Tab-separated table of C-alpha atoms in Angstrom:
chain	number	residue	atom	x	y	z
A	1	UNK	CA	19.715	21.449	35.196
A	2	UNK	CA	18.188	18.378	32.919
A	3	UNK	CA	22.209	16.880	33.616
A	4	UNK	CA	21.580	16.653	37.289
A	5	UNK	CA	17.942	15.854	37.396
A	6	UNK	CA	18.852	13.059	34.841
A	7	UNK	CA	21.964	11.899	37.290
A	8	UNK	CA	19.632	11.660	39.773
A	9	UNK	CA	17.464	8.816	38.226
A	10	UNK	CA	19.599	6.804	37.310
A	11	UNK	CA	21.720	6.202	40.562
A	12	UNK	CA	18.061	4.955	41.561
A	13	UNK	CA	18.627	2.103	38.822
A	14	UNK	CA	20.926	-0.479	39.178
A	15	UNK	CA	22.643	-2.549	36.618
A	16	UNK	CA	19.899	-6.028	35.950
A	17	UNK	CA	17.443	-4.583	38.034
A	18	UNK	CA	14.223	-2.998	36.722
A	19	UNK	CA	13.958	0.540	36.448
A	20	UNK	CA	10.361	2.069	36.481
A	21	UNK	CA	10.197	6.050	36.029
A	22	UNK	CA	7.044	6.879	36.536
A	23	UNK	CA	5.109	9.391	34.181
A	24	UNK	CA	3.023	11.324	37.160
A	25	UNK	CA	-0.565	11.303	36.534
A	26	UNK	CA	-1.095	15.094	36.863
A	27	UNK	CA	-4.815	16.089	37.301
A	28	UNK	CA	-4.706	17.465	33.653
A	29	UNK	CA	-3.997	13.885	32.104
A	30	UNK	CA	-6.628	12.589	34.636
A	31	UNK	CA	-8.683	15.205	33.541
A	32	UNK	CA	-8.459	14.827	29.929
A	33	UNK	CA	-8.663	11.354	30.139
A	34	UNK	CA	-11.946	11.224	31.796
A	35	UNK	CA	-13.536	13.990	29.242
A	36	UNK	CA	-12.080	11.192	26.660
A	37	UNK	CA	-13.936	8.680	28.336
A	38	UNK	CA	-17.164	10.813	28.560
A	39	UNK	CA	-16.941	11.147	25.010
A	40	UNK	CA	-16.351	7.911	24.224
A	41	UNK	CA	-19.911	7.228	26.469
A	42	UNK	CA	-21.499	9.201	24.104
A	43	UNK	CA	-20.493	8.509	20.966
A	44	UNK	CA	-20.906	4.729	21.871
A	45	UNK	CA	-24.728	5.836	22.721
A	46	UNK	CA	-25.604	7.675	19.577
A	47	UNK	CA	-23.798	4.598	17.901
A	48	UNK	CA	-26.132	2.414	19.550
A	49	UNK	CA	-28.833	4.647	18.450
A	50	UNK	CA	-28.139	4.614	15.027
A	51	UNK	CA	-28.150	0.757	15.374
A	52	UNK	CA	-30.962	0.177	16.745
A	53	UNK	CA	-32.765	2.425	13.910
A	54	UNK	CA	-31.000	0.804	11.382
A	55	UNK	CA	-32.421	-2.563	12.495
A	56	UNK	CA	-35.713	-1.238	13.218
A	57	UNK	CA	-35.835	-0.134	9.386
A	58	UNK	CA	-34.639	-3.314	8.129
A	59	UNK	CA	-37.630	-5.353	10.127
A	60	UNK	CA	-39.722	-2.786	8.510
A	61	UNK	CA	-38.415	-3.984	5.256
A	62	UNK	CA	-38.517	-7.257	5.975
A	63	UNK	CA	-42.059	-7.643	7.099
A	64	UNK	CA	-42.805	-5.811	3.960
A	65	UNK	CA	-41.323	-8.083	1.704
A	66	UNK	CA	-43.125	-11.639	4.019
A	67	UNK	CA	-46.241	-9.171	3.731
A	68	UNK	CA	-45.858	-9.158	-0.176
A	69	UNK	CA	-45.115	-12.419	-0.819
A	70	UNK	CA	-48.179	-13.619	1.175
A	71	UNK	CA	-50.161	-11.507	-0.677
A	72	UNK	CA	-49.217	-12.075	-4.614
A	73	UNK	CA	-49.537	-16.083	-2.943
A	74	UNK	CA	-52.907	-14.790	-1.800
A	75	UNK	CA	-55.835	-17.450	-2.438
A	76	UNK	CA	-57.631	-13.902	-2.991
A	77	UNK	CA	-57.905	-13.660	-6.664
A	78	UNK	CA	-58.024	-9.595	-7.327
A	79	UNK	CA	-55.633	-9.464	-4.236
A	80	UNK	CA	-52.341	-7.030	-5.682
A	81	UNK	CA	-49.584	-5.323	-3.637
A	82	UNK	CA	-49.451	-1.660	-3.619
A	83	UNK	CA	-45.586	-0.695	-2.937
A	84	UNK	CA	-46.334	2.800	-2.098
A	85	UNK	CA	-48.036	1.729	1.270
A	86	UNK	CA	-47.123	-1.605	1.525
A	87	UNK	CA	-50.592	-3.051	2.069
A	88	UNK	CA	-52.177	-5.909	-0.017
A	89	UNK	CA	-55.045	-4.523	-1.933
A	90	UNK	CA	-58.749	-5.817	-3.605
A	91	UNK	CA	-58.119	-4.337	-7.422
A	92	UNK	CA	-62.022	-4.632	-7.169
A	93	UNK	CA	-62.805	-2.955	-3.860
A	94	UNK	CA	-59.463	-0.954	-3.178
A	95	UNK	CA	-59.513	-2.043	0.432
A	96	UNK	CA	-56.830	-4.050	2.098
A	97	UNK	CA	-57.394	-7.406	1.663
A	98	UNK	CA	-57.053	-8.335	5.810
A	99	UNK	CA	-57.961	-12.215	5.422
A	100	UNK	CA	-56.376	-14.810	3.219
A	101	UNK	CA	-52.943	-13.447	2.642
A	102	UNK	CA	-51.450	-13.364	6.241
């Protein structure tokens, strides 16, 4: 049976000529590849969710470290940095120091 379905092709090709046999997008390689695409979609979302997390928490970082640096340069002279909330501190008072540093 393959012989004759095989036979049949190729008298449809000729010698120098281009032969295209055609693969026959069935509805289950449609259908699989459009549940590949929807997956793709969503991975690519949660991807750009973890991004934009990740960069939120590095501008957090960031602004801490500007924040710190202002402070120990602080023209406040009991002004210290307290890692543990990220806040520039009066050793005296123990309030945030809100003028001078920023």
């Amino acid at each position: 049976m393959f012989a004759a379905h095989a036979g049949a092709a190729t008298t449809n090709c000729s010698p120098g000529s281009t032969c295209v046999i055609s693969g026959g997008d069935t509805a289950l390689e449609k259908e699989r590849a459009r549940q590949e695409k929807e997956q793709w979609d969503d991975t690519r979302s949660l991807r750009q969710k973890i991004n934009r997390r990740a960069e939120k928490e590095f501008d957090k970082v960031d602004r801490a470290i500007d924040a710190e640096d202002a402070c120990l340069k602080s023209s406040v002279v009991t002004a210290y940095w307290e890692p543990n909330t990220l806040r520039c501190l009066d050793a005296n008072t123990g309030r945030e120091v809100s003028t001078g540093w920023k």
